[in-house]
JSON list of C-alpha atoms in Angstrom, two decimals:
[
{"chain": "A", "resi": 2, "resn": "ALA", "atom": "CA", "xyz": [25.59, 257.69, 67.84]},
{"chain": "A", "resi": 3, "resn": "ARG", "atom": "CA", "xyz": [25.59, 254.89, 70.35]},
{"chain": "A", "resi": 4, "resn": "ARG", "atom": "CA", "xyz": [22.65, 252.52, 70.05]},
{"chain": "A", "resi": 5, "resn": "LYS", "atom": "CA", "xyz": [20.44, 252.42, 73.21]},
{"chain": "A", "resi": 6, "resn": "LYS", "atom": "CA", "xyz": [19.87, 248.58, 74.05]},
{"chain": "A", "resi": 7, "resn": "ASN", "atom": "CA", "xyz": [16.81, 249.02, 75.63]},
{"chain": "A", "resi": 8, "resn": "LEU", "atom": "CA", "xyz": [15.10, 250.72, 72.56]},
{"chain": "A", "resi": 9, "resn": "PHE", "atom": "CA", "xyz": [15.80, 247.87, 70.05]},
{"chain": "A", "resi": 10, "resn": "TRP", "atom": "CA", "xyz": [11.65, 247.41, 69.86]},
{"chain": "A", "resi": 11, "resn": "LEU", "atom": "CA", "xyz": [11.37, 250.71, 68.29]},
{"chain": "A", "resi": 12, "resn": "PRO", "atom": "CA", "xyz": [11.97, 249.64, 64.64]},
{"chain": "A", "resi": 13, "resn": "ALA", "atom": "CA", "xyz": [10.10, 246.74, 65.24]},
{"chain": "A", "resi": 14, "resn": "ILE", "atom": "CA", "xyz": [6.83, 248.27, 65.67]},
{"chain": "A", "resi": 15, "resn": "ALA", "atom": "CA", "xyz": [7.18, 250.43, 62.12]},
{"chain": "A", "resi": 16, "resn": "PRO", "atom": "CA", "xyz": [4.99, 247.79, 60.39]},
{"chain": "A", "resi": 17, "resn": "LEU", "atom": "CA", "xyz": [2.54, 247.85, 63.06]},
{"chain": "A", "resi": 18, "resn": "LEU", "atom": "CA", "xyz": [2.05, 251.59, 63.06]},
{"chain": "A", "resi": 19, "resn": "SER", "atom": "CA", "xyz": [1.68, 251.42, 59.47]},
{"chain": "A", "resi": 20, "resn": "VAL", "atom": "CA", "xyz": [-0.98, 249.05, 59.59]},
{"chain": "A", "resi": 21, "resn": "ILE", "atom": "CA", "xyz": [-2.70, 250.89, 61.94]},
{"chain": "A", "resi": 22, "resn": "LEU", "atom": "CA", "xyz": [-2.44, 254.57, 60.26]},
{"chain": "A", "resi": 23, "resn": "SER", "atom": "CA", "xyz": [-3.40, 252.99, 56.77]},
{"chain": "A", "resi": 24, "resn": "THR", "atom": "CA", "xyz": [-6.26, 251.17, 58.48]},
{"chain": "A", "resi": 25, "resn": "LEU", "atom": "CA", "xyz": [-7.59, 254.57, 60.37]},
{"chain": "A", "resi": 26, "resn": "ILE", "atom": "CA", "xyz": [-6.84, 256.47, 57.15]},
{"chain": "A", "resi": 27, "resn": "VAL", "atom": "CA", "xyz": [-9.19, 254.13, 55.22]},
{"chain": "A", "resi": 28, "resn": "TYR", "atom": "CA", "xyz": [-12.14, 254.41, 58.22]},
{"chain": "A", "resi": 29, "resn": "LEU", "atom": "CA", "xyz": [-12.00, 258.15, 58.70]},
{"chain": "A", "resi": 30, "resn": "THR", "atom": "CA", "xyz": [-11.84, 258.97, 54.50]},
{"chain": "A", "resi": 31, "resn": "LYS", "atom": "CA", "xyz": [-14.64, 255.82, 53.91]},
{"chain": "A", "resi": 32, "resn": "ALA", "atom": "CA", "xyz": [-12.67, 254.67, 51.22]},
{"chain": "A", "resi": 33, "resn": "ASP", "atom": "CA", "xyz": [-14.55, 251.43, 51.14]},
{"chain": "A", "resi": 34, "resn": "LYS", "atom": "CA", "xyz": [-17.29, 253.79, 49.51]},
{"chain": "A", "resi": 35, "resn": "GLN", "atom": "CA", "xyz": [-15.00, 254.94, 46.69]},
{"chain": "A", "resi": 36, "resn": "GLY", "atom": "CA", "xyz": [-14.02, 251.47, 45.69]},
{"chain": "A", "resi": 37, "resn": "VAL", "atom": "CA", "xyz": [-11.23, 250.60, 47.88]},
{"chain": "A", "resi": 38, "resn": "ASN", "atom": "CA", "xyz": [-11.83, 246.71, 48.79]},
{"chain": "A", "resi": 39, "resn": "ILE", "atom": "CA", "xyz": [-11.69, 246.06, 52.52]},
{"chain": "A", "resi": 40, "resn": "ILE", "atom": "CA", "xyz": [-10.94, 242.50, 53.63]},
{"chain": "A", "resi": 41, "resn": "LYS", "atom": "CA", "xyz": [-13.68, 241.63, 56.45]},
{"chain": "A", "resi": 42, "resn": "HIS", "atom": "CA", "xyz": [-12.88, 238.06, 57.48]},
{"chain": "A", "resi": 43, "resn": "VAL", "atom": "CA", "xyz": [-10.09, 235.81, 56.96]},
{"chain": "A", "resi": 44, "resn": "LYS", "atom": "CA", "xyz": [-10.49, 232.29, 57.64]},
{"chain": "A", "resi": 45, "resn": "GLY", "atom": "CA", "xyz": [-8.17, 230.38, 59.92]},
{"chain": "A", "resi": 46, "resn": "GLY", "atom": "CA", "xyz": [-6.21, 227.65, 59.19]},
{"chain": "A", "resi": 47, "resn": "LEU", "atom": "CA", "xyz": [-4.04, 225.91, 56.74]},
{"chain": "A", "resi": 48, "resn": "ASN", "atom": "CA", "xyz": [-5.21, 226.51, 53.05]},
{"chain": "A", "resi": 49, "resn": "GLN", "atom": "CA", "xyz": [-6.69, 223.75, 51.17]},
{"chain": "A", "resi": 50, "resn": "SER", "atom": "CA", "xyz": [-4.58, 221.60, 48.56]},
{"chain": "A", "resi": 51, "resn": "SER", "atom": "CA", "xyz": [-4.44, 223.59, 45.11]},
{"chain": "A", "resi": 52, "resn": "VAL", "atom": "CA", "xyz": [-2.71, 221.07, 42.90]},
{"chain": "A", "resi": 53, "resn": "HIS", "atom": "CA", "xyz": [-5.87, 219.98, 41.40]},
{"chain": "A", "resi": 54, "resn": "GLN", "atom": "CA", "xyz": [-5.90, 223.33, 40.22]},
{"chain": "A", "resi": 55, "resn": "LEU", "atom": "CA", "xyz": [-2.70, 223.23, 38.39]},
{"chain": "A", "resi": 56, "resn": "GLN", "atom": "CA", "xyz": [-2.66, 223.67, 34.33]},
{"chain": "A", "resi": 57, "resn": "PHE", "atom": "CA", "xyz": [-0.09, 223.44, 31.95]},
{"chain": "A", "resi": 58, "resn": "HIS", "atom": "CA", "xyz": [-2.23, 224.59, 29.06]},
{"chain": "A", "resi": 59, "resn": "GLY", "atom": "CA", "xyz": [-3.60, 227.85, 27.89]},
{"chain": "A", "resi": 60, "resn": "GLN", "atom": "CA", "xyz": [-2.62, 230.80, 26.28]},
{"chain": "A", "resi": 61, "resn": "ASN", "atom": "CA", "xyz": [-1.02, 232.52, 29.61]},
{"chain": "A", "resi": 62, "resn": "VAL", "atom": "CA", "xyz": [1.28, 229.60, 30.29]},
{"chain": "A", "resi": 63, "resn": "GLY", "atom": "CA", "xyz": [4.14, 231.11, 28.58]},
{"chain": "A", "resi": 64, "resn": "GLN", "atom": "CA", "xyz": [3.88, 234.43, 30.39]},
{"chain": "A", "resi": 65, "resn": "ALA", "atom": "CA", "xyz": [2.97, 232.70, 33.89]},
{"chain": "A", "resi": 66, "resn": "ALA", "atom": "CA", "xyz": [6.50, 231.12, 33.42]},
{"chain": "A", "resi": 67, "resn": "LYS", "atom": "CA", "xyz": [8.47, 234.05, 32.49]},
{"chain": "A", "resi": 68, "resn": "ILE", "atom": "CA", "xyz": [6.53, 235.79, 35.48]},
{"chain": "A", "resi": 69, "resn": "GLY", "atom": "CA", "xyz": [7.68, 233.15, 38.05]},
{"chain": "A", "resi": 70, "resn": "LEU", "atom": "CA", "xyz": [11.51, 232.57, 36.72]},
{"chain": "A", "resi": 71, "resn": "VAL", "atom": "CA", "xyz": [11.48, 236.49, 37.05]},
{"chain": "A", "resi": 72, "resn": "CYS", "atom": "CA", "xyz": [9.87, 236.19, 40.75]},
{"chain": "A", "resi": 73, "resn": "ALA", "atom": "CA", "xyz": [12.07, 233.18, 41.64]},
{"chain": "A", "resi": 74, "resn": "VAL", "atom": "CA", "xyz": [15.61, 235.11, 40.87]},
{"chain": "A", "resi": 75, "resn": "ILE", "atom": "CA", "xyz": [14.55, 238.39, 42.34]},
{"chain": "A", "resi": 76, "resn": "ALA", "atom": "CA", "xyz": [13.09, 236.10, 45.85]},
{"chain": "A", "resi": 77, "resn": "LEU", "atom": "CA", "xyz": [16.42, 234.24, 45.90]},
{"chain": "A", "resi": 78, "resn": "THR", "atom": "CA", "xyz": [18.70, 237.21, 45.28]},
{"chain": "A", "resi": 79, "resn": "GLU", "atom": "CA", "xyz": [17.12, 238.89, 48.09]},
{"chain": "A", "resi": 80, "resn": "ALA", "atom": "CA", "xyz": [17.31, 236.10, 50.36]},
{"chain": "A", "resi": 81, "resn": "MET", "atom": "CA", "xyz": [20.89, 235.60, 49.43]},
{"chain": "A", "resi": 82, "resn": "ALA", "atom": "CA", "xyz": [21.64, 239.30, 50.25]},
{"chain": "A", "resi": 83, "resn": "VAL", "atom": "CA", "xyz": [20.10, 239.01, 53.57]},
{"chain": "A", "resi": 84, "resn": "GLY", "atom": "CA", "xyz": [21.57, 235.69, 54.60]},
{"chain": "A", "resi": 85, "resn": "ARG", "atom": "CA", "xyz": [24.99, 237.05, 53.24]},
{"chain": "A", "resi": 86, "resn": "SER", "atom": "CA", "xyz": [24.78, 240.30, 55.08]},
{"chain": "A", "resi": 87, "resn": "PHE", "atom": "CA", "xyz": [24.10, 238.85, 58.51]},
{"chain": "A", "resi": 88, "resn": "ALA", "atom": "CA", "xyz": [26.59, 236.00, 57.99]},
{"chain": "A", "resi": 89, "resn": "SER", "atom": "CA", "xyz": [29.10, 238.64, 57.63]},
{"chain": "A", "resi": 90, "resn": "ILE", "atom": "CA", "xyz": [28.19, 240.57, 60.98]},
{"chain": "A", "resi": 91, "resn": "LYS", "atom": "CA", "xyz": [27.80, 237.45, 62.76]},
{"chain": "A", "resi": 92, "resn": "GLY", "atom": "CA", "xyz": [30.91, 235.96, 61.35]},
{"chain": "A", "resi": 93, "resn": "TYR", "atom": "CA", "xyz": [29.67, 232.40, 60.03]},
{"chain": "A", "resi": 94, "resn": "GLN", "atom": "CA", "xyz": [29.69, 230.98, 56.60]},
{"chain": "A", "resi": 95, "resn": "LEU", "atom": "CA", "xyz": [26.57, 230.88, 54.45]},
{"chain": "A", "resi": 96, "resn": "ASP", "atom": "CA", "xyz": [26.55, 228.01, 51.75]},
{"chain": "A", "resi": 97, "resn": "GLY", "atom": "CA", "xyz": [24.58, 229.32, 49.02]},
{"chain": "A", "resi": 98, "resn": "ASN", "atom": "CA", "xyz": [23.73, 225.55, 47.55]},
{"chain": "A", "resi": 99, "resn": "ARG", "atom": "CA", "xyz": [22.14, 224.78, 50.57]},
{"chain": "A", "resi": 100, "resn": "GLU", "atom": "CA", "xyz": [20.46, 228.07, 50.89]},
{"chain": "A", "resi": 101, "resn": "MET", "atom": "CA", "xyz": [18.98, 227.43, 47.13]},
{"chain": "A", "resi": 102, "resn": "PHE", "atom": "CA", "xyz": [17.61, 224.16, 47.60]},
{"chain": "A", "resi": 103, "resn": "SER", "atom": "CA", "xyz": [15.99, 224.99, 50.78]},
{"chain": "A", "resi": 104, "resn": "MET", "atom": "CA", "xyz": [14.34, 227.74, 49.55]},
{"chain": "A", "resi": 105, "resn": "GLY", "atom": "CA", "xyz": [13.18, 225.84, 46.12]},
{"chain": "A", "resi": 106, "resn": "MET", "atom": "CA", "xyz": [12.19, 222.89, 48.77]},
{"chain": "A", "resi": 107, "resn": "MET", "atom": "CA", "xyz": [9.75, 225.39, 50.65]},
{"chain": "A", "resi": 108, "resn": "ASN", "atom": "CA", "xyz": [8.55, 227.14, 47.63]},
{"chain": "A", "resi": 109, "resn": "ILE", "atom": "CA", "xyz": [7.43, 223.99, 45.96]},
{"chain": "A", "resi": 110, "resn": "ALA", "atom": "CA", "xyz": [5.60, 222.74, 49.02]},
{"chain": "A", "resi": 111, "resn": "GLY", "atom": "CA", "xyz": [4.33, 226.26, 49.56]},
{"chain": "A", "resi": 112, "resn": "SER", "atom": "CA", "xyz": [2.91, 226.50, 46.07]},
{"chain": "A", "resi": 113, "resn": "LEU", "atom": "CA", "xyz": [0.98, 223.24, 46.64]},
{"chain": "A", "resi": 114, "resn": "SER", "atom": "CA", "xyz": [-1.33, 224.98, 49.09]},
{"chain": "A", "resi": 115, "resn": "SER", "atom": "CA", "xyz": [-1.54, 228.34, 47.21]},
{"chain": "A", "resi": 116, "resn": "CYS", "atom": "CA", "xyz": [0.87, 230.14, 49.68]},
{"chain": "A", "resi": 117, "resn": "TYR", "atom": "CA", "xyz": [3.02, 233.11, 49.05]},
{"chain": "A", "resi": 118, "resn": "VAL", "atom": "CA", "xyz": [6.54, 233.13, 47.58]},
{"chain": "A", "resi": 119, "resn": "ALA", "atom": "CA", "xyz": [8.69, 232.48, 50.47]},
{"chain": "A", "resi": 120, "resn": "THR", "atom": "CA", "xyz": [12.04, 234.38, 50.50]},
{"chain": "A", "resi": 121, "resn": "GLY", "atom": "CA", "xyz": [14.45, 235.66, 53.69]},
{"chain": "A", "resi": 122, "resn": "SER", "atom": "CA", "xyz": [12.75, 238.17, 55.16]},
{"chain": "A", "resi": 123, "resn": "PHE", "atom": "CA", "xyz": [15.10, 241.21, 55.80]},
{"chain": "A", "resi": 124, "resn": "SER", "atom": "CA", "xyz": [12.57, 242.70, 58.34]},
{"chain": "A", "resi": 125, "resn": "ARG", "atom": "CA", "xyz": [12.39, 239.64, 60.39]},
{"chain": "A", "resi": 126, "resn": "THR", "atom": "CA", "xyz": [15.72, 238.91, 60.09]},
{"chain": "A", "resi": 127, "resn": "ALA", "atom": "CA", "xyz": [16.65, 242.72, 61.14]},
{"chain": "A", "resi": 128, "resn": "VAL", "atom": "CA", "xyz": [14.35, 242.33, 64.37]},
{"chain": "A", "resi": 129, "resn": "ASN", "atom": "CA", "xyz": [15.81, 238.94, 65.34]},
{"chain": "A", "resi": 130, "resn": "PHE", "atom": "CA", "xyz": [19.08, 240.64, 65.12]},
{"chain": "A", "resi": 131, "resn": "SER", "atom": "CA", "xyz": [18.29, 243.57, 67.08]},
{"chain": "A", "resi": 132, "resn": "ALA", "atom": "CA", "xyz": [16.76, 241.54, 69.96]},
{"chain": "A", "resi": 133, "resn": "GLY", "atom": "CA", "xyz": [19.51, 239.30, 69.98]},
{"chain": "A", "resi": 134, "resn": "CYS", "atom": "CA", "xyz": [17.96, 236.54, 69.01]},
{"chain": "A", "resi": 135, "resn": "GLN", "atom": "CA", "xyz": [20.46, 233.23, 68.81]},
{"chain": "A", "resi": 136, "resn": "THR", "atom": "CA", "xyz": [18.21, 230.08, 67.58]},
{"chain": "A", "resi": 137, "resn": "ALA", "atom": "CA", "xyz": [16.19, 229.61, 64.94]},
{"chain": "A", "resi": 138, "resn": "ILE", "atom": "CA", "xyz": [13.47, 229.03, 67.68]},
{"chain": "A", "resi": 139, "resn": "SER", "atom": "CA", "xyz": [12.76, 232.88, 67.65]},
{"chain": "A", "resi": 140, "resn": "ASN", "atom": "CA", "xyz": [10.96, 232.31, 64.12]},
{"chain": "A", "resi": 141, "resn": "ILE", "atom": "CA", "xyz": [8.82, 229.79, 65.78]},
{"chain": "A", "resi": 142, "resn": "VAL", "atom": "CA", "xyz": [7.93, 232.65, 68.56]},
{"chain": "A", "resi": 143, "resn": "MET", "atom": "CA", "xyz": [7.43, 235.00, 65.80]},
{"chain": "A", "resi": 144, "resn": "ALA", "atom": "CA", "xyz": [5.30, 233.06, 63.88]},
{"chain": "A", "resi": 145, "resn": "LEU", "atom": "CA", "xyz": [2.82, 232.05, 66.49]},
{"chain": "A", "resi": 146, "resn": "THR", "atom": "CA", "xyz": [2.70, 235.81, 68.03]}
]
């Protein structure tokens, strides 16, 4: 089937619809009274530095290191797969070493302020591709909106 260029935004609203529907279901079923925790207010701004909370002793350090290694491998594999998929579509080369280095530096910097693991988001990349974005400025626009 031919793709309709004017409907490029349709797949992009799926996450928004998911949030709206799940919020509506929680509200209508009064799930917060059944034990579902609801986040009422999220403070804006940057996270505080969490370097002072870093501990390398205790009974769970080995387990945390194993889990961290598995998470890192999965995140890197996902980022490389997404990057290679769109690189082949767009016809450019992807340098795996630079990709791994930048992902590592990004996650080290993020871990110092309690951020989530950063990966190559397939959904954001797909939305940018569908919208016809040509530069990385689109990521800044998406972050601000």
